[in-house]
PDB file of C-alpha atoms and ligand atoms in Angstrom:
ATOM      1  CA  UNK X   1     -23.897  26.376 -75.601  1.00  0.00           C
ATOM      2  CA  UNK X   2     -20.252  25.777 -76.618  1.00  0.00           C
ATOM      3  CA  UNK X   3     -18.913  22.518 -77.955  1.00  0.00           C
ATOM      4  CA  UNK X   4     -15.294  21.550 -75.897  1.00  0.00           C
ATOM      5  CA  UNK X   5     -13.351  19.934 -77.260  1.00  0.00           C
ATOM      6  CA  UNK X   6     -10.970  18.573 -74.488  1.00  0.00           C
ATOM      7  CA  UNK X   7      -7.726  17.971 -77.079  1.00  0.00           C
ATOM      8  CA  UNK X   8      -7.867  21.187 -77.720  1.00  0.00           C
ATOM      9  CA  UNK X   9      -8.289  22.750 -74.225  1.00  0.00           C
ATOM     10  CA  UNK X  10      -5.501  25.050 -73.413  1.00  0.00           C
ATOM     11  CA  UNK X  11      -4.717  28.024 -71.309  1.00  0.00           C
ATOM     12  CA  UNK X  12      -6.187  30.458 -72.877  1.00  0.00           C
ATOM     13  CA  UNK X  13      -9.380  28.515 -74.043  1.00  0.00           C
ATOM     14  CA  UNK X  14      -9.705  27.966 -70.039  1.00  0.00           C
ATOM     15  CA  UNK X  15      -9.617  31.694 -69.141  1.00  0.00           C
ATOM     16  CA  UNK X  16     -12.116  32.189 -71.628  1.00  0.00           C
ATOM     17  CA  UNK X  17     -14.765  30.030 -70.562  1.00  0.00           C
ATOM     18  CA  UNK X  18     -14.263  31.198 -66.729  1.00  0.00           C
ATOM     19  CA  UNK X  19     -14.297  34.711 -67.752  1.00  0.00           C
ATOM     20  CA  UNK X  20     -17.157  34.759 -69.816  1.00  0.00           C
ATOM     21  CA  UNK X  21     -18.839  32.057 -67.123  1.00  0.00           C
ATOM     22  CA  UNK X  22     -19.874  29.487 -70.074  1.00  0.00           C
ATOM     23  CA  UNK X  23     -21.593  26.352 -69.121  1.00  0.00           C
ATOM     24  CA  UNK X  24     -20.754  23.479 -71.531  1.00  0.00           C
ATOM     25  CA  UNK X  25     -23.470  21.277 -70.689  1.00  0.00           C
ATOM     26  CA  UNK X  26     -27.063  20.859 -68.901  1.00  0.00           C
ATOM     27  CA  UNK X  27     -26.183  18.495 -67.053  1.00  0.00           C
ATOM     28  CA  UNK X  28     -23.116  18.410 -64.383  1.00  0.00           C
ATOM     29  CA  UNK X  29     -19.629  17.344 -65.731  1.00  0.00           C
ATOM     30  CA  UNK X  30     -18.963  14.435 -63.785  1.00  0.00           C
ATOM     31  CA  UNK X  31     -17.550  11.334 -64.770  1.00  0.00           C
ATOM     32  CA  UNK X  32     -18.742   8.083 -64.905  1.00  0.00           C
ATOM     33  CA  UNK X  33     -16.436   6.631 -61.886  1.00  0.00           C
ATOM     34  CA  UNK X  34     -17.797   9.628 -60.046  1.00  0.00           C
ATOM     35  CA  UNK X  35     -19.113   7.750 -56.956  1.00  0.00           C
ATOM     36  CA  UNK X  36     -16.189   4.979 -56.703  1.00  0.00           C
ATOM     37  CA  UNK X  37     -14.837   6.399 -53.932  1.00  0.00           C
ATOM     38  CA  UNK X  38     -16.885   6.506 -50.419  1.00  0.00           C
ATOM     39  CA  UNK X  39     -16.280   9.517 -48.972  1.00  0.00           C
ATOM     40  CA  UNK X  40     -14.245   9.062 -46.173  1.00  0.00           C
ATOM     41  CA  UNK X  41     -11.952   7.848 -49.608  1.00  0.00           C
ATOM     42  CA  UNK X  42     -12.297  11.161 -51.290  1.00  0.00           C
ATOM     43  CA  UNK X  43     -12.359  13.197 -47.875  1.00  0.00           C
ATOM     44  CA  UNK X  44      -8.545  11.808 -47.183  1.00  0.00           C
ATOM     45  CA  UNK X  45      -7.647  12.242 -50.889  1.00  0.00           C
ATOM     46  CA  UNK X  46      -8.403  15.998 -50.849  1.00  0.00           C
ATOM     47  CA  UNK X  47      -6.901  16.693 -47.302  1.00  0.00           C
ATOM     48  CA  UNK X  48      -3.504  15.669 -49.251  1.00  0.00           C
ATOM     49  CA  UNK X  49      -4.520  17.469 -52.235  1.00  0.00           C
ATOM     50  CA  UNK X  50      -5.322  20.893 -50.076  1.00  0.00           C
ATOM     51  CA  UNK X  51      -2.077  20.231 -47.854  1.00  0.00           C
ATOM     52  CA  UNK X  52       0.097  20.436 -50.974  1.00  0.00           C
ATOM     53  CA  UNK X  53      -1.737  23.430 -52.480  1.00  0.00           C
ATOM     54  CA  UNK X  54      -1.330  25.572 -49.008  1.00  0.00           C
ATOM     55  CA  UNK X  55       2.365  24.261 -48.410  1.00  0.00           C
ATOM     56  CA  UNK X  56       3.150  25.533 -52.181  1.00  0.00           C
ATOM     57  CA  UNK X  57       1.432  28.668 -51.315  1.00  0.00           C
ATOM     58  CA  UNK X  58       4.397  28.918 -48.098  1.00  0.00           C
ATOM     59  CA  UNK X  59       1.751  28.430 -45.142  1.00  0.00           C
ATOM     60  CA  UNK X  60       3.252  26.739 -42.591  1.00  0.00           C
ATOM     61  CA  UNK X  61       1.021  24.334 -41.858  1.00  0.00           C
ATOM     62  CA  UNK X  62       2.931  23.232 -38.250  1.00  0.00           C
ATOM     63  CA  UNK X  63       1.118  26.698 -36.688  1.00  0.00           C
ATOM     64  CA  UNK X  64      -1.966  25.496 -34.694  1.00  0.00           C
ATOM     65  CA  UNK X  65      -4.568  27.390 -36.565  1.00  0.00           C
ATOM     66  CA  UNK X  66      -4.041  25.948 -39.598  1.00  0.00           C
ATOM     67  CA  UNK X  67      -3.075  22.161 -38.693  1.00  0.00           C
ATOM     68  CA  UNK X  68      -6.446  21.450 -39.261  1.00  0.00           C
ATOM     69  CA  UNK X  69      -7.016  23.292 -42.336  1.00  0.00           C
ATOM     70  CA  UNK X  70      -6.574  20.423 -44.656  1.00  0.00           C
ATOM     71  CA  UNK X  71      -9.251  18.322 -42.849  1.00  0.00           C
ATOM     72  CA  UNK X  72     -11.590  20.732 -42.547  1.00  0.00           C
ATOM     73  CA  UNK X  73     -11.821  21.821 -46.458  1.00  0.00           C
ATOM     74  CA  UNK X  74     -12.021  18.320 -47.387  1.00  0.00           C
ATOM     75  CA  UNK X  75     -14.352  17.521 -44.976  1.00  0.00           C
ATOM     76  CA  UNK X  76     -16.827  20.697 -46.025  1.00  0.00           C
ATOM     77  CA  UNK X  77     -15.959  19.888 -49.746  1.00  0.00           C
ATOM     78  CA  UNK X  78     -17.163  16.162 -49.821  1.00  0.00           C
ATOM     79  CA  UNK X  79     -19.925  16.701 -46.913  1.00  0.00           C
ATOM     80  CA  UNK X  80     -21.422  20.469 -47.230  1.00  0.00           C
ATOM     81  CA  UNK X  81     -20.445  22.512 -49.859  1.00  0.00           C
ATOM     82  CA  UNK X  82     -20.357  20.023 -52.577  1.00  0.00           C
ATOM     83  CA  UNK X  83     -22.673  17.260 -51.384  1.00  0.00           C
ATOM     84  CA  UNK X  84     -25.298  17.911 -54.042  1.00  0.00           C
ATOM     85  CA  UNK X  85     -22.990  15.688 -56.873  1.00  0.00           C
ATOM     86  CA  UNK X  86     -24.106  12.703 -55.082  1.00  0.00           C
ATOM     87  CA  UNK X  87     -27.612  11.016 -55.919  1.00  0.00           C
ATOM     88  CA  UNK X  88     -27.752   9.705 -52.708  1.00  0.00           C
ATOM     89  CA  UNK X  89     -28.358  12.637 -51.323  1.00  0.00           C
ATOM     90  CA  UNK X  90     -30.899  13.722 -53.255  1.00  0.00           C
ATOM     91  CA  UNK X  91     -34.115  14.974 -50.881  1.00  0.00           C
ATOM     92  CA  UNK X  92     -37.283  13.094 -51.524  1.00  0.00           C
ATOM     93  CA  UNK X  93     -39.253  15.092 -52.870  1.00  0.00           C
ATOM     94  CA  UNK X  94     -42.577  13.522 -52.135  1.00  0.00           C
ATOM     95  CA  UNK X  95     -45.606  15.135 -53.494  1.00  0.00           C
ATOM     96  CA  UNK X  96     -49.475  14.688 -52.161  1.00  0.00           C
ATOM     97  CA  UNK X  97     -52.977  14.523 -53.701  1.00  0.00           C
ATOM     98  CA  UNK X  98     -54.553  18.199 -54.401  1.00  0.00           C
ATOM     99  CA  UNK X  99     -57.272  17.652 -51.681  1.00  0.00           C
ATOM    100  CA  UNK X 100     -57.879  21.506 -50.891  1.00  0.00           C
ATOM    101  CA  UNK X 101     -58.297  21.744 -54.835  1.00  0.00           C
ATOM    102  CA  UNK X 102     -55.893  24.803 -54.847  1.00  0.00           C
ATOM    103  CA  UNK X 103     -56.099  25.956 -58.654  1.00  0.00           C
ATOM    104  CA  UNK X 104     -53.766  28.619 -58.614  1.00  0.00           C
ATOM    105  CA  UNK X 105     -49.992  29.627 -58.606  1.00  0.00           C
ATOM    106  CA  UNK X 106     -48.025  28.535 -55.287  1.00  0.00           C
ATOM    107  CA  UNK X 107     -44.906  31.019 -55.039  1.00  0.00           C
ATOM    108  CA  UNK X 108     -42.075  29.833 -52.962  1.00  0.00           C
ATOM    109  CA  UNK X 109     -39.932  33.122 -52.480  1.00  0.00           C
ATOM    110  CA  UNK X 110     -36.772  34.177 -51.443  1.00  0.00           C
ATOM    111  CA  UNK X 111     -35.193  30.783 -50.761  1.00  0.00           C
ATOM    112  CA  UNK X 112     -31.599  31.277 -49.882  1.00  0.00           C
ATOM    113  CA  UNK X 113     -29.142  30.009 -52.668  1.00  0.00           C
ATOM    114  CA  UNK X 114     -25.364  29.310 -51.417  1.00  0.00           C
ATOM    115  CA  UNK X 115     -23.588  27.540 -54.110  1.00  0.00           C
ATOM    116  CA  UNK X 116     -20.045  27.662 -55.957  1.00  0.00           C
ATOM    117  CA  UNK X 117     -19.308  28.977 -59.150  1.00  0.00           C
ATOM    118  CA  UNK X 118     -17.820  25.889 -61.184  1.00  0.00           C
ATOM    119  CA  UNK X 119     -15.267  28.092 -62.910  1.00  0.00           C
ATOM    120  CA  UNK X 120     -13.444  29.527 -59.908  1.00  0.00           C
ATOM    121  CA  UNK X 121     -14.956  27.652 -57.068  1.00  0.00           C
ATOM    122  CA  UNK X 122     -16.187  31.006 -55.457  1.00  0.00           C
ATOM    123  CA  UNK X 123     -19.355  31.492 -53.959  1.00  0.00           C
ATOM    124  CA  UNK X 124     -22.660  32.051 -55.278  1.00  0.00           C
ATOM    125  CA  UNK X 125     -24.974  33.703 -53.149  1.00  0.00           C
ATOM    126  CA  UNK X 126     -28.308  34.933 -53.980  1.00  0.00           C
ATOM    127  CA  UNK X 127     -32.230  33.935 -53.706  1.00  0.00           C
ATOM    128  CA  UNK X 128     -34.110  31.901 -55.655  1.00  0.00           C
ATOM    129  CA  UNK X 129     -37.841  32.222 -56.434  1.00  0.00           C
ATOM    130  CA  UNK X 130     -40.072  28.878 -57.503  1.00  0.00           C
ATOM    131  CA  UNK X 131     -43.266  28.402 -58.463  1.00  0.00           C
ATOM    132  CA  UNK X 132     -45.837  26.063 -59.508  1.00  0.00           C
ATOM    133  CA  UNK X 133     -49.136  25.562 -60.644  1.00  0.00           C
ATOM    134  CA  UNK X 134     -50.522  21.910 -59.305  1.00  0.00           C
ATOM    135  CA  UNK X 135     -51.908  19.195 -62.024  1.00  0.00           C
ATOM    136  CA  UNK X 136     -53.326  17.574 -59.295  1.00  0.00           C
ATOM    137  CA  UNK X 137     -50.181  16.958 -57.053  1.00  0.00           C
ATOM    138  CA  UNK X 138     -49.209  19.409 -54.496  1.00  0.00           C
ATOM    139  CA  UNK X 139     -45.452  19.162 -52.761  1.00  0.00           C
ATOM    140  CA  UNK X 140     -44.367  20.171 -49.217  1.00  0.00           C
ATOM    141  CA  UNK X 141     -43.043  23.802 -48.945  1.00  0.00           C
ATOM    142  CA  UNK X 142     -39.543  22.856 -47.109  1.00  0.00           C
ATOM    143  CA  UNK X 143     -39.326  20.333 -50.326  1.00  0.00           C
ATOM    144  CA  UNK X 144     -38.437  22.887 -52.401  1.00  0.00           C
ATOM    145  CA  UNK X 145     -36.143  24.786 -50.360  1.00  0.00           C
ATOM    146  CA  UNK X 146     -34.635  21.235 -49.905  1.00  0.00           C
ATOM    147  CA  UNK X 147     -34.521  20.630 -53.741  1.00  0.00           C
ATOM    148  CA  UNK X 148     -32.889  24.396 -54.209  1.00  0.00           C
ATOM    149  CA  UNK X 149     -29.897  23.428 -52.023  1.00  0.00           C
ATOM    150  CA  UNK X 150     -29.334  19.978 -53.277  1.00  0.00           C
ATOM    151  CA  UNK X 151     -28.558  21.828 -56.876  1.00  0.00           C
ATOM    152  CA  UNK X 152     -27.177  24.702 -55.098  1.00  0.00           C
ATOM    153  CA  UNK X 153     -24.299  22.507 -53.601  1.00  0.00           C
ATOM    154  CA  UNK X 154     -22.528  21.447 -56.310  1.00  0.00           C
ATOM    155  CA  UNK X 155     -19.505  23.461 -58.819  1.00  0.00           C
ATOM    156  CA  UNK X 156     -22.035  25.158 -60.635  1.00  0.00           C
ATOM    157  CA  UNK X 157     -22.996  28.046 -63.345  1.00  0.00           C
ATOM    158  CA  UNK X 158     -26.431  29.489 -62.239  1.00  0.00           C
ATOM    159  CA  UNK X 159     -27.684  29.211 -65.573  1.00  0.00           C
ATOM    160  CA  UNK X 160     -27.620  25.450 -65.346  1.00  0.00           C
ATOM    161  CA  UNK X 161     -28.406  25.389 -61.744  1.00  0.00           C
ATOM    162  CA  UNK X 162     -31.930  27.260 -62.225  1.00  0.00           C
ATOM    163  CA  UNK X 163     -33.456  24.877 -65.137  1.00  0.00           C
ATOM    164  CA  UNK X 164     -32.018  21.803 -62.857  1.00  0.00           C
ATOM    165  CA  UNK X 165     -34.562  23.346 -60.106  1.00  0.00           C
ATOM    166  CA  UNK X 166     -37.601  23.620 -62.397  1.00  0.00           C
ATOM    167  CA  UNK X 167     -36.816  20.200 -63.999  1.00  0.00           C
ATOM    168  CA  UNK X 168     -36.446  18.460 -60.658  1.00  0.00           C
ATOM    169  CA  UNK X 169     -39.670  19.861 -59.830  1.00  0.00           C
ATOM    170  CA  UNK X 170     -41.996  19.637 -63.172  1.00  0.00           C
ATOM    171  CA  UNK X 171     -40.677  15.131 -62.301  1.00  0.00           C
ATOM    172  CA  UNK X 172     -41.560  15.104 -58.777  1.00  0.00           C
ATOM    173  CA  UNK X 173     -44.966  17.182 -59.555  1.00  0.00           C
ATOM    174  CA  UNK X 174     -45.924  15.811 -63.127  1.00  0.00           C
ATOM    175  CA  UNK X 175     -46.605  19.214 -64.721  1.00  0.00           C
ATOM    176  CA  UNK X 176     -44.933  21.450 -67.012  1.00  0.00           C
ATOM    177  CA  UNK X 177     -46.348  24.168 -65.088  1.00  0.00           C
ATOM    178  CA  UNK X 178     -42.943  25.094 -63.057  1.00  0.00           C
ATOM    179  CA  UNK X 179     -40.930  28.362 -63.076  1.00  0.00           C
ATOM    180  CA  UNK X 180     -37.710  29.416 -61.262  1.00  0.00           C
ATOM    181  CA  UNK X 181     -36.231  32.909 -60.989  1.00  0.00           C
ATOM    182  CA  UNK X 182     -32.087  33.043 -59.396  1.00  0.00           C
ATOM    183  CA  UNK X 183     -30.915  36.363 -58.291  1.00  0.00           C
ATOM    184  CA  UNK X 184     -27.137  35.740 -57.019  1.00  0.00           C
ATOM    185  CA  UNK X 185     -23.937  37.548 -56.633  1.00  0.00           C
ATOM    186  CA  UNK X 186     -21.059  35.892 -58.054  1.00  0.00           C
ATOM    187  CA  UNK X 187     -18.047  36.228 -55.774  1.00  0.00           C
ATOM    188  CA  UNK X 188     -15.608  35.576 -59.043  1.00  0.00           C
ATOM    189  CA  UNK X 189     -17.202  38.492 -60.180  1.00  0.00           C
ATOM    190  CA  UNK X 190     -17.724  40.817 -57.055  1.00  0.00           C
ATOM    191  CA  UNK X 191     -14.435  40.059 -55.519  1.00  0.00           C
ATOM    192  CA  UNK X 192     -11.779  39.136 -58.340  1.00  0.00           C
ATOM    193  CA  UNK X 193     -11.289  39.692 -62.098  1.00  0.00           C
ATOM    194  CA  UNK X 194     -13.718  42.986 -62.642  1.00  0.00           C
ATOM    195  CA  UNK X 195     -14.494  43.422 -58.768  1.00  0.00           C
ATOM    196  CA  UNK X 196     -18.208  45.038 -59.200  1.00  0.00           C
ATOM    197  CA  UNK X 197     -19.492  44.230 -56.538  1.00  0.00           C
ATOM    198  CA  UNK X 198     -23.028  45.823 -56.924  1.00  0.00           C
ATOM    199  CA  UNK X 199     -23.728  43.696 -59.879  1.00  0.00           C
ATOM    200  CA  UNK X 200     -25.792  40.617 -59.434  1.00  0.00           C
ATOM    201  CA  UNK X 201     -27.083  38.178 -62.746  1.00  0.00           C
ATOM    202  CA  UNK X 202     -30.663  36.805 -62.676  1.00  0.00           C
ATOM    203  CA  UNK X 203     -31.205  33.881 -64.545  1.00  0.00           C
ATOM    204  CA  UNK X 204     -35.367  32.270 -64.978  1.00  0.00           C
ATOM    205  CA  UNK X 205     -36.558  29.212 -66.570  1.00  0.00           C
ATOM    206  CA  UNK X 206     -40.290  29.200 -67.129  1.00  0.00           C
ATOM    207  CA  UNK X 207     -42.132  25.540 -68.424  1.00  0.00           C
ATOM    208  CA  UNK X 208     -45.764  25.032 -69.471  1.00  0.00           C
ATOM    209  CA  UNK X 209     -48.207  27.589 -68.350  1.00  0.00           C
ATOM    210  CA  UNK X 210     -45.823  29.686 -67.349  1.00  0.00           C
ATOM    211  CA  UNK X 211     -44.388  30.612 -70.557  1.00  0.00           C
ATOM    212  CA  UNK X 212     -47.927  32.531 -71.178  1.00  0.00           C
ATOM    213  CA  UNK X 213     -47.418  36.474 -70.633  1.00  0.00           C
ATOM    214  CA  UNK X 214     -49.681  36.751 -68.483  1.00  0.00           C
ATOM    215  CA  UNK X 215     -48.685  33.329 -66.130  1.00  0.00           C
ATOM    216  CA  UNK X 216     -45.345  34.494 -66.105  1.00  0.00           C
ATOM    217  CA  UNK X 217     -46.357  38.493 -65.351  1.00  0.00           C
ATOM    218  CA  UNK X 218     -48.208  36.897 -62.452  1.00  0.00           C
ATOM    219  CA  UNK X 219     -45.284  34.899 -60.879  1.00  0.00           C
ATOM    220  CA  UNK X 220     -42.957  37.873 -61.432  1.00  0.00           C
ATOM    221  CA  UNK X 221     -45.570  40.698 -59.668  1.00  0.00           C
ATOM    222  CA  UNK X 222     -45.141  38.482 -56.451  1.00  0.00           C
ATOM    223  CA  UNK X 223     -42.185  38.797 -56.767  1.00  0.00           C
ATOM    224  CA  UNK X 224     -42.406  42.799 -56.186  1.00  0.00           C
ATOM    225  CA  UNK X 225     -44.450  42.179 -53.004  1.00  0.00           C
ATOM    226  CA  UNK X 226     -42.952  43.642 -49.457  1.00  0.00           C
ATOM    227  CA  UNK X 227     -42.345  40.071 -47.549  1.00  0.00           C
ATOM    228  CA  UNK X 228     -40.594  41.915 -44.843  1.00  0.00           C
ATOM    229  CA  UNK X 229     -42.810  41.474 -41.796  1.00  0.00           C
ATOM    230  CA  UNK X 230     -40.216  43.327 -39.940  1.00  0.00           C
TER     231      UNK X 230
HETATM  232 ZN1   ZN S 301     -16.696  32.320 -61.568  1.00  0.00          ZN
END
């Protein structure tokens, strides 16, 4: 991790992190008077905000397909596609007693990840993989997908986004025993700047048990398994 040092952020210091995708912190950069806005607040604050940045771009924004441009990015912004900064909309993640005494590793595969790279506010697009071992709590499968896109669906660096998955989880379940594997594309990467677009960056954070070799050889060899029912 990289200390910033916001005095000294200039121009080039910006193009560095961006290029070399460095997240400065665990935890999302917000500030504290994140939330004093509602959202209809911020929603009306960004349409002006996106107005201004397609009228200096020259769009004309008179012509009836883009008249509602404004509105609609704001509205996808504050409601959609970066909803996951606010608590409140955190899913529940409520977790239930063991009863079937299942003792081994639950893999939840191929969960779809959409989220936006914090550095260019570009897509993200990729699959996550998460898995647990129960201490005596189990959680309901759509949970975690639910728990995935909350994190997904906020400015993010995938890095940061994965270990915000397993920590989320190892609270709600009360184990250690958590792992999380992100394959994703990076559109800053695929379609700008380099423009490889083959290339795709896996990130995993393994807690508890599944930092053993063997634990973690487990998760990652169900990985491999055909799913395609197809
Ligand atoms: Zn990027």
């Amino acid at each position: 991790m990289f200390e910033v040092n916001n005095n000294k952020m200039n121009d080039e210091r910006i193009d560095d992190i961006g290029d070399n995708h460095v997240g400065t912190s665990a935890k999302n950069p917000l500030r504290d008077d994140a939330f004093d806005l509602s959202d209809q607040e911020k929603i009306a604050k960004i349409q002006e905000s996106v107005k201004d940045i397609l009228e200096t771009l020259g769009m004309d924004l008179t012509d009836d397909s883009m008249q509602g441009t404004p509105k609609r990015v704001a509205k996808s912004f504050v409601n959609e596609i970066f909803m996951g900064l606010n608590p409140a909309n955190m899913p529940k993640a409520s977790t239930f007693e063991n009863n079937y005494n299942y003792g081994e590793m639950l893999v939840e595969k191929n969960i779809v990840v959409y989220s936006t790279c914090e550095h260019h506010l570009l897509p993200i697009i990729g699959r996550a993989h998460v898995a647990y071992i129960s201490g005596g709590r189990v959680i309901g499968l759509s949970k975690m997908n639910r728990l995935v896109e909350y994190f997904s669906k906020r400015p993010q660096v995938q890095e940061r986004l994965t270990m915000q998955i397993v920590q989320a989880m190892q609270e709600a379940l009360g184990t250690q025993d958590v792992a999380c594997v992100i394959d994703a594309k990076h559109l800053c990467v695929n379609s700008r700047g380099i423009k490889d677009i083959e290339s795709s960056t896996v990130t995993a954070e393994f807690g508890g048990k599944f930092k053993e070799k063997n634990t973690k050889r487990e998760f990652l060899d169900y990985l491999k398994m055909n799913t395609d029912f197809n």
